[in-house]
Amino acid sequence: MNLPGAQAFAAKLGSTQRQQLAQAARRALAPPPPDLQIFWLEGDSGTPPQRLGLLSPERSALLATLLPDCRYQPQGDHPGLHWRALQISSAERSALLQGALAHCHAQGLVHGWRNEAFAFWHHHCLTPPDDGREPVLTVERAGFRFLGMRSHAVHINGFTANGQLWCGRRSPTKATDPGRLDNVTAGGLPAGETPLGCAVRELHEEAGTVLADTSSLHASGLVRTARLDTGGWHDETLLVYNWACPEGWVPHNQDGEVAEFLYLSAAHTMERIIGGEFTLDAVASLAQGLGLAGSP
């Protein structure tokens, strides 16, 4: 916890409230249902397959008909859906999988299509590499949940110097968690964008702030969330920032994704968390920002 406002917020939490926040944050990481099947990317014989995602049996069977060199393997060391595509380029893999997802979207099976690309490096990737390496594949954002692939998002806890917290209420038209309370700014990490660049952009789009100096943004680690929702298996690493909100600042949404902003004390924040008003990701991000979350 590297921000005076965050420290002031935490100081107002009693030991019971800290435990409640940590427990609520742990609910953001659920175990996958046992019937889901692993989606593997494989290459030539003798090369261990790489895990891509986690699919329902119905989606696994569908993809086996849409992707070339794709089959279901029920037994062996790596049971699940195997796609033999390691031998082709990242661009070719991406095009094939994007085509399959577009077909599923046309059939009404992929929800929340955004025309926004996410990058996938590997299943255990916590922080996107900054060395310019090419991702394993890049496809439509909504496809990540449909395929159960791990994605990345940036979440910002907005603290004032006196230990208050700015939060946003998600628009009632949002595909995920409509109307629930969220961090002051949060958004998925698109392909080709750095976490800091994403944070600055989201602060402008969602809260109306043009942040020329990023020294008020403090990287506060990361936390993993996972759960089953209507889109599929949601598996995401949240890259968390604590932000020192300017004195007297009031957020103004620019992109229509936030219905309203709330200025909450630590006590009122906990009341709403316990009441189930916050998204699980926002709770996990707040706990991480306060040093109360577990390892990803």
mmCIF file of C-alpha atoms in Angstrom:
data_model
loop_
_atom_site.group_PDB
_atom_site.id
_atom_site.type_symbol
_atom_site.label_atom_id
_atom_site.label_comp_id
_atom_site.label_asym_id
_atom_site.label_seq_id
_atom_site.Cartn_x
_atom_site.Cartn_y
_atom_site.Cartn_z
ATOM 1 C CA MET A 1 0.000 0.000 0.000
ATOM 2 C CA ASN A 2 1.942 2.969 -1.325
ATOM 3 C CA LEU A 3 -0.505 5.874 -1.201
ATOM 4 C CA PRO A 4 -1.429 8.109 1.780
ATOM 5 C CA GLY A 5 -5.101 8.067 0.783
ATOM 6 C CA ALA A 6 -5.125 4.275 0.706
ATOM 7 C CA GLN A 7 -3.407 4.173 4.079
ATOM 8 C CA ALA A 8 -5.978 6.595 5.507
ATOM 9 C CA PHE A 9 -8.821 4.457 4.109
ATOM 10 C CA ALA A 10 -7.312 1.282 5.566
ATOM 11 C CA ALA A 11 -6.794 2.935 8.951
ATOM 12 C CA LYS A 12 -10.559 3.442 9.202
ATOM 13 C CA LEU A 13 -11.244 -0.298 8.821
ATOM 14 C CA GLY A 14 -11.511 -2.397 11.959
ATOM 15 C CA SER A 15 -10.060 -5.891 12.157
ATOM 16 C CA THR A 16 -13.468 -7.462 11.478
ATOM 17 C CA GLN A 17 -13.987 -5.277 8.420
ATOM 18 C CA ARG A 18 -10.535 -6.219 7.115
ATOM 19 C CA GLN A 19 -11.408 -9.893 7.476
ATOM 20 C CA GLN A 20 -14.747 -9.336 5.761
ATOM 21 C CA LEU A 21 -13.064 -7.573 2.848
ATOM 22 C CA ALA A 22 -10.474 -10.320 2.454
ATOM 23 C CA GLN A 23 -13.192 -12.990 2.553
ATOM 24 C CA ALA A 24 -15.307 -11.120 -0.003
ATOM 25 C CA ALA A 25 -12.271 -10.793 -2.282
ATOM 26 C CA ARG A 26 -11.613 -14.535 -2.148
ATOM 27 C CA ARG A 27 -15.068 -15.165 -3.589
ATOM 28 C CA ALA A 28 -13.831 -13.610 -6.831
ATOM 29 C CA LEU A 29 -11.721 -16.716 -7.495
ATOM 30 C CA ALA A 30 -13.999 -19.726 -7.928
ATOM 31 C CA PRO A 31 -13.015 -23.263 -8.954
ATOM 32 C CA PRO A 32 -14.108 -24.327 -12.434
ATOM 33 C CA PRO A 33 -17.048 -26.727 -12.772
ATOM 34 C CA PRO A 34 -15.820 -30.308 -13.244
ATOM 35 C CA ASP A 35 -17.579 -30.786 -16.582
ATOM 36 C CA LEU A 36 -15.562 -28.109 -18.388
ATOM 37 C CA GLN A 37 -12.966 -29.386 -20.848
ATOM 38 C CA ILE A 38 -9.469 -27.998 -21.383
ATOM 39 C CA PHE A 39 -8.771 -26.453 -24.781
ATOM 40 C CA TRP A 40 -5.205 -27.372 -25.818
ATOM 41 C CA LEU A 41 -2.930 -25.942 -28.504
ATOM 42 C CA GLU A 42 -0.557 -28.593 -29.780
ATOM 43 C CA GLY A 43 2.234 -28.932 -32.308
ATOM 44 C CA ASP A 44 4.281 -31.762 -33.682
ATOM 45 C CA SER A 45 4.414 -35.136 -31.933
ATOM 46 C CA GLY A 46 6.559 -35.024 -28.802
ATOM 47 C CA THR A 47 5.914 -31.340 -28.083
ATOM 48 C CA PRO A 48 3.831 -30.821 -24.905
ATOM 49 C CA PRO A 49 0.543 -29.048 -25.659
ATOM 50 C CA GLN A 50 -0.138 -25.561 -24.330
ATOM 51 C CA ARG A 51 -3.334 -24.807 -22.452
ATOM 52 C CA LEU A 52 -5.549 -22.242 -24.136
ATOM 53 C CA GLY A 53 -8.844 -22.231 -22.275
ATOM 54 C CA LEU A 54 -11.728 -24.062 -20.660
ATOM 55 C CA LEU A 55 -14.884 -25.038 -22.543
ATOM 56 C CA SER A 56 -18.253 -26.611 -22.019
ATOM 57 C CA PRO A 57 -18.653 -29.974 -23.815
ATOM 58 C CA GLU A 58 -21.092 -28.346 -26.252
ATOM 59 C CA ARG A 59 -18.633 -25.625 -27.229
ATOM 60 C CA SER A 60 -15.817 -28.144 -27.455
ATOM 61 C CA ALA A 61 -17.836 -30.255 -29.905
ATOM 62 C CA LEU A 62 -18.723 -27.171 -31.959
ATOM 63 C CA LEU A 63 -15.130 -25.939 -32.227
ATOM 64 C CA ALA A 64 -14.013 -29.378 -33.360
ATOM 65 C CA THR A 65 -16.184 -28.853 -36.459
ATOM 66 C CA LEU A 66 -15.052 -25.266 -37.095
ATOM 67 C CA LEU A 67 -11.269 -25.434 -36.671
ATOM 68 C CA PRO A 68 -8.957 -27.456 -38.914
ATOM 69 C CA ASP A 69 -6.882 -30.175 -37.239
ATOM 70 C CA CYS A 70 -9.059 -29.978 -34.133
ATOM 71 C CA ARG A 71 -10.331 -33.040 -32.277
ATOM 72 C CA TYR A 72 -11.552 -34.150 -28.871
ATOM 73 C CA GLN A 73 -9.212 -36.503 -27.031
ATOM 74 C CA PRO A 74 -10.950 -38.082 -24.008
ATOM 75 C CA GLN A 75 -7.963 -39.964 -22.610
ATOM 76 C CA GLY A 76 -4.204 -39.659 -22.175
ATOM 77 C CA ASP A 77 -2.043 -37.187 -20.282
ATOM 78 C CA HIS A 78 -3.923 -34.182 -21.651
ATOM 79 C CA PRO A 79 -7.618 -34.990 -22.134
ATOM 80 C CA GLY A 80 -9.707 -32.313 -23.788
ATOM 81 C CA LEU A 81 -10.030 -30.507 -27.093
ATOM 82 C CA HIS A 82 -6.755 -30.516 -29.069
ATOM 83 C CA TRP A 83 -6.080 -27.996 -31.827
ATOM 84 C CA ARG A 84 -2.951 -28.738 -33.843
ATOM 85 C CA ALA A 85 -1.902 -25.193 -34.739
ATOM 86 C CA LEU A 86 1.445 -24.532 -33.042
ATOM 87 C CA GLN A 87 3.212 -25.101 -36.341
ATOM 88 C CA ILE A 88 1.525 -22.132 -38.019
ATOM 89 C CA SER A 89 2.091 -18.435 -37.332
ATOM 90 C CA SER A 90 0.363 -16.354 -34.671
ATOM 91 C CA ALA A 91 -1.427 -14.402 -37.407
ATOM 92 C CA GLU A 92 -2.730 -17.596 -39.009
ATOM 93 C CA ARG A 93 -3.890 -19.017 -35.667
ATOM 94 C CA SER A 94 -5.598 -15.762 -34.850
ATOM 95 C CA ALA A 95 -7.401 -15.622 -38.192
ATOM 96 C CA LEU A 96 -8.652 -19.197 -37.905
ATOM 97 C CA LEU A 97 -9.907 -18.780 -34.351
ATOM 98 C CA GLN A 98 -11.414 -15.363 -35.094
ATOM 99 C CA GLY A 99 -13.302 -16.923 -37.987
ATOM 100 C CA ALA A 100 -14.683 -19.656 -35.748
ATOM 101 C CA LEU A 101 -15.737 -17.089 -33.146
ATOM 102 C CA ALA A 102 -17.414 -14.920 -35.798
ATOM 103 C CA HIS A 103 -19.394 -17.969 -36.928
ATOM 104 C CA CYS A 104 -20.474 -18.640 -33.328
ATOM 105 C CA HIS A 105 -21.385 -14.981 -32.878
ATOM 106 C CA ALA A 106 -23.549 -15.091 -36.009
ATOM 107 C CA GLN A 107 -25.373 -18.057 -34.455
ATOM 108 C CA GLY A 108 -26.048 -15.992 -31.300
ATOM 109 C CA LEU A 109 -23.599 -17.992 -29.173
ATOM 110 C CA VAL A 110 -20.965 -15.332 -28.404
ATOM 111 C CA HIS A 111 -22.426 -12.455 -26.419
ATOM 112 C CA GLY A 112 -21.122 -8.927 -25.882
ATOM 113 C CA TRP A 113 -19.159 -8.683 -29.139
ATOM 114 C CA ARG A 114 -17.021 -5.527 -28.956
ATOM 115 C CA ASN A 115 -14.914 -5.493 -32.139
ATOM 116 C CA GLU A 116 -11.942 -5.181 -29.794
ATOM 117 C CA ALA A 117 -8.972 -7.544 -29.827
ATOM 118 C CA PHE A 118 -7.367 -9.108 -26.759
ATOM 119 C CA ALA A 119 -3.985 -10.851 -26.809
ATOM 120 C CA PHE A 120 -3.198 -14.256 -25.304
ATOM 121 C CA TRP A 121 0.417 -15.128 -24.466
ATOM 122 C CA HIS A 122 0.048 -18.258 -22.334
ATOM 123 C CA HIS A 123 -2.291 -19.581 -19.661
ATOM 124 C CA HIS A 124 -0.032 -18.649 -16.738
ATOM 125 C CA CYS A 125 0.744 -15.146 -18.009
ATOM 126 C CA LEU A 126 0.184 -12.733 -15.129
ATOM 127 C CA THR A 127 1.629 -9.533 -16.581
ATOM 128 C CA PRO A 128 1.731 -8.977 -20.362
ATOM 129 C CA PRO A 129 5.371 -9.017 -21.534
ATOM 130 C CA ASP A 130 6.876 -5.642 -22.440
ATOM 131 C CA ASP A 131 9.688 -6.977 -24.617
ATOM 132 C CA GLY A 132 7.727 -6.832 -27.845
ATOM 133 C CA ARG A 133 7.238 -10.574 -28.177
ATOM 134 C CA GLU A 134 4.340 -11.784 -30.292
ATOM 135 C CA PRO A 135 1.324 -13.256 -28.496
ATOM 136 C CA VAL A 136 0.238 -16.819 -29.187
ATOM 137 C CA LEU A 137 -2.925 -15.381 -30.714
ATOM 138 C CA THR A 138 -5.127 -12.295 -30.819
ATOM 139 C CA VAL A 139 -8.917 -12.502 -31.112
ATOM 140 C CA GLU A 140 -12.166 -10.705 -30.279
ATOM 141 C CA ARG A 141 -12.518 -9.750 -26.633
ATOM 142 C CA ALA A 142 -15.853 -11.536 -26.177
ATOM 143 C CA GLY A 143 -14.243 -14.726 -27.421
ATOM 144 C CA PHE A 144 -12.038 -14.952 -24.363
ATOM 145 C CA ARG A 145 -14.971 -15.810 -22.097
ATOM 146 C CA PHE A 146 -16.533 -18.031 -24.735
ATOM 147 C CA LEU A 147 -13.269 -20.010 -24.920
ATOM 148 C CA GLY A 148 -12.356 -19.690 -21.233
ATOM 149 C CA MET A 149 -8.994 -18.060 -22.001
ATOM 150 C CA ARG A 150 -7.202 -15.892 -19.439
ATOM 151 C CA SER A 151 -7.385 -12.177 -20.179
ATOM 152 C CA HIS A 152 -6.050 -9.040 -18.480
ATOM 153 C CA ALA A 153 -7.776 -5.935 -17.151
ATOM 154 C CA VAL A 154 -6.751 -2.714 -15.420
ATOM 155 C CA HIS A 155 -8.582 -1.598 -12.263
ATOM 156 C CA ILE A 156 -8.033 1.704 -10.438
ATOM 157 C CA ASN A 157 -8.897 2.427 -6.815
ATOM 158 C CA GLY A 158 -9.532 6.175 -6.541
ATOM 159 C CA PHE A 159 -8.575 7.401 -3.059
ATOM 160 C CA THR A 160 -8.744 10.955 -1.762
ATOM 161 C CA ALA A 161 -6.162 12.296 0.677
ATOM 162 C CA ASN A 162 -8.620 12.038 3.581
ATOM 163 C CA GLY A 163 -9.259 8.328 2.979
ATOM 164 C CA GLN A 164 -12.490 8.440 0.966
ATOM 165 C CA LEU A 165 -13.099 6.267 -2.094
ATOM 166 C CA TRP A 166 -14.576 7.235 -5.462
ATOM 167 C CA CYS A 167 -16.608 4.424 -7.064
ATOM 168 C CA GLY A 168 -18.603 4.162 -10.262
ATOM 169 C CA ARG A 169 -21.934 2.462 -10.852
ATOM 170 C CA ARG A 170 -21.906 0.447 -14.045
ATOM 171 C CA SER A 171 -24.404 1.383 -16.705
ATOM 172 C CA PRO A 172 -27.610 -0.704 -16.694
ATOM 173 C CA THR A 173 -26.873 -1.558 -20.328
ATOM 174 C CA LYS A 174 -23.484 -3.181 -19.617
ATOM 175 C CA ALA A 175 -23.280 -6.811 -20.721
ATOM 176 C CA THR A 176 -21.578 -7.827 -17.468
ATOM 177 C CA ASP A 177 -22.662 -6.783 -13.946
ATOM 178 C CA PRO A 178 -25.076 -4.028 -15.061
ATOM 179 C CA GLY A 179 -25.924 -1.512 -12.353
ATOM 180 C CA ARG A 180 -23.400 -2.794 -9.820
ATOM 181 C CA LEU A 181 -20.747 -0.684 -8.122
ATOM 182 C CA ASP A 182 -17.240 -0.811 -9.523
ATOM 183 C CA ASN A 183 -13.843 0.845 -9.142
ATOM 184 C CA VAL A 184 -13.632 4.479 -10.196
ATOM 185 C CA THR A 185 -12.170 3.177 -13.469
ATOM 186 C CA ALA A 186 -11.781 -0.336 -14.834
ATOM 187 C CA GLY A 187 -11.368 -1.845 -18.259
ATOM 188 C CA GLY A 188 -10.054 -4.784 -20.214
ATOM 189 C CA LEU A 189 -6.524 -4.542 -21.625
ATOM 190 C CA PRO A 190 -6.673 -4.455 -25.446
ATOM 191 C CA ALA A 191 -3.995 -6.028 -27.603
ATOM 192 C CA GLY A 192 -1.043 -3.704 -28.156
ATOM 193 C CA GLU A 193 -1.731 -1.432 -25.168
ATOM 194 C CA THR A 194 0.376 -1.208 -22.007
ATOM 195 C CA PRO A 195 -1.299 -1.439 -18.580
ATOM 196 C CA LEU A 196 -0.330 2.155 -17.772
ATOM 197 C CA GLY A 197 -1.570 3.368 -21.138
ATOM 198 C CA CYS A 198 -4.839 1.526 -20.544
ATOM 199 C CA ALA A 199 -5.175 3.132 -17.096
ATOM 200 C CA VAL A 200 -4.679 6.633 -18.506
ATOM 201 C CA ARG A 201 -7.140 6.027 -21.348
ATOM 202 C CA GLU A 202 -9.806 4.525 -19.072
ATOM 203 C CA LEU A 203 -9.486 7.417 -16.622
ATOM 204 C CA HIS A 204 -10.285 9.775 -19.469
ATOM 205 C CA GLU A 205 -13.096 7.724 -21.023
ATOM 206 C CA GLU A 206 -14.845 6.680 -17.834
ATOM 207 C CA ALA A 207 -14.037 9.475 -15.377
ATOM 208 C CA GLY A 208 -13.246 12.476 -17.602
ATOM 209 C CA THR A 209 -9.677 12.978 -16.394
ATOM 210 C CA VAL A 210 -6.779 13.842 -18.682
ATOM 211 C CA LEU A 211 -3.775 12.553 -16.744
ATOM 212 C CA ALA A 212 -0.642 14.236 -18.117
ATOM 213 C CA ASP A 213 1.468 13.236 -15.097
ATOM 214 C CA THR A 214 1.155 9.571 -14.101
ATOM 215 C CA SER A 215 3.070 9.919 -10.838
ATOM 216 C CA SER A 216 -0.256 9.902 -8.957
ATOM 217 C CA LEU A 217 -0.885 6.348 -10.231
ATOM 218 C CA HIS A 218 0.757 3.687 -8.069
ATOM 219 C CA ALA A 219 0.995 0.115 -9.342
ATOM 220 C CA SER A 220 -0.381 -2.093 -6.544
ATOM 221 C CA GLY A 221 0.168 -5.601 -7.820
ATOM 222 C CA LEU A 222 -2.244 -7.996 -9.413
ATOM 223 C CA VAL A 223 -4.975 -10.408 -8.443
ATOM 224 C CA ARG A 224 -6.643 -13.227 -10.357
ATOM 225 C CA THR A 225 -10.404 -13.672 -10.643
ATOM 226 C CA ALA A 226 -12.294 -16.606 -12.160
ATOM 227 C CA ARG A 227 -15.942 -17.620 -12.327
ATOM 228 C CA LEU A 228 -18.597 -19.042 -14.605
ATOM 229 C CA ASP A 229 -21.018 -16.542 -16.099
ATOM 230 C CA THR A 230 -23.388 -16.379 -19.038
ATOM 231 C CA GLY A 231 -20.528 -15.713 -21.460
ATOM 232 C CA GLY A 232 -18.544 -18.756 -20.371
ATOM 233 C CA TRP A 233 -15.561 -19.263 -18.061
ATOM 234 C CA HIS A 234 -14.234 -15.845 -17.030
ATOM 235 C CA ASP A 235 -10.535 -16.074 -16.084
ATOM 236 C CA GLU A 236 -8.769 -12.740 -15.718
ATOM 237 C CA THR A 237 -5.726 -11.133 -14.131
ATOM 238 C CA LEU A 238 -6.520 -7.710 -12.704
ATOM 239 C CA LEU A 239 -3.629 -5.237 -12.815
ATOM 240 C CA VAL A 240 -4.394 -2.902 -9.900
ATOM 241 C CA TYR A 241 -3.482 0.757 -9.456
ATOM 242 C CA ASN A 242 -4.109 3.048 -6.493
ATOM 243 C CA TRP A 243 -4.713 6.592 -7.643
ATOM 244 C CA ALA A 244 -4.419 9.813 -5.652
ATOM 245 C CA CYS A 245 -7.503 11.714 -6.768
ATOM 246 C CA PRO A 246 -6.878 15.483 -7.042
ATOM 247 C CA GLU A 247 -8.227 17.705 -4.292
ATOM 248 C CA GLY A 248 -11.815 18.713 -5.096
ATOM 249 C CA TRP A 249 -11.946 16.484 -8.170
ATOM 250 C CA VAL A 250 -15.350 15.185 -9.318
ATOM 251 C CA PRO A 251 -15.525 12.470 -12.024
ATOM 252 C CA HIS A 252 -17.607 12.902 -15.179
ATOM 253 C CA ASN A 253 -18.240 9.901 -17.418
ATOM 254 C CA GLN A 254 -17.510 10.322 -21.125
ATOM 255 C CA ASP A 255 -18.355 6.979 -22.756
ATOM 256 C CA GLY A 256 -21.764 6.118 -21.300
ATOM 257 C CA GLU A 257 -20.470 3.095 -19.379
ATOM 258 C CA VAL A 258 -20.920 4.635 -15.901
ATOM 259 C CA ALA A 259 -24.370 5.580 -14.627
ATOM 260 C CA GLU A 260 -23.177 7.575 -11.617
ATOM 261 C CA PHE A 261 -20.236 8.062 -9.246
ATOM 262 C CA LEU A 262 -20.331 7.651 -5.481
ATOM 263 C CA TYR A 263 -18.008 9.211 -2.907
ATOM 264 C CA LEU A 264 -17.824 6.693 -0.057
ATOM 265 C CA SER A 265 -16.251 6.455 3.355
ATOM 266 C CA ALA A 266 -14.553 3.238 4.410
ATOM 267 C CA ALA A 267 -17.586 2.316 6.534
ATOM 268 C CA HIS A 268 -20.085 2.951 3.730
ATOM 269 C CA THR A 269 -17.892 1.053 1.266
ATOM 270 C CA MET A 270 -17.898 -1.994 3.540
ATOM 271 C CA GLU A 271 -21.652 -1.790 4.040
ATOM 272 C CA ARG A 272 -22.177 -1.934 0.289
ATOM 273 C CA ILE A 273 -19.618 -4.706 -0.196
ATOM 274 C CA ILE A 274 -21.271 -6.841 2.475
ATOM 275 C CA GLY A 275 -24.634 -6.050 0.890
ATOM 276 C CA GLY A 276 -23.409 -7.442 -2.433
ATOM 277 C CA GLU A 277 -23.588 -4.145 -4.336
ATOM 278 C CA PHE A 278 -20.026 -4.249 -5.675
ATOM 279 C CA THR A 279 -18.713 -6.420 -8.496
ATOM 280 C CA LEU A 280 -16.446 -9.252 -7.417
ATOM 281 C CA ASP A 281 -13.610 -7.776 -9.482
ATOM 282 C CA ALA A 282 -13.923 -4.386 -7.769
ATOM 283 C CA VAL A 283 -13.819 -6.030 -4.333
ATOM 284 C CA ALA A 284 -10.755 -8.048 -5.299
ATOM 285 C CA SER A 285 -9.054 -4.915 -6.681
ATOM 286 C CA LEU A 286 -9.776 -2.928 -3.524
ATOM 287 C CA ALA A 287 -8.473 -5.728 -1.307
ATOM 288 C CA GLN A 288 -5.334 -5.958 -3.461
ATOM 289 C CA GLY A 289 -4.819 -2.205 -3.284
ATOM 290 C CA LEU A 290 -5.030 -2.369 0.507
ATOM 291 C CA GLY A 291 -2.735 -5.387 0.773
ATOM 292 C CA LEU A 292 -5.508 -7.754 1.854
ATOM 293 C CA ALA A 293 -5.754 -10.026 -1.190
ATOM 294 C CA GLY A 294 -4.040 -13.369 -1.705
ATOM 295 C CA SER A 295 -1.606 -14.320 -4.436
ATOM 296 C CA PRO A 296 -2.902 -14.735 -8.029
#
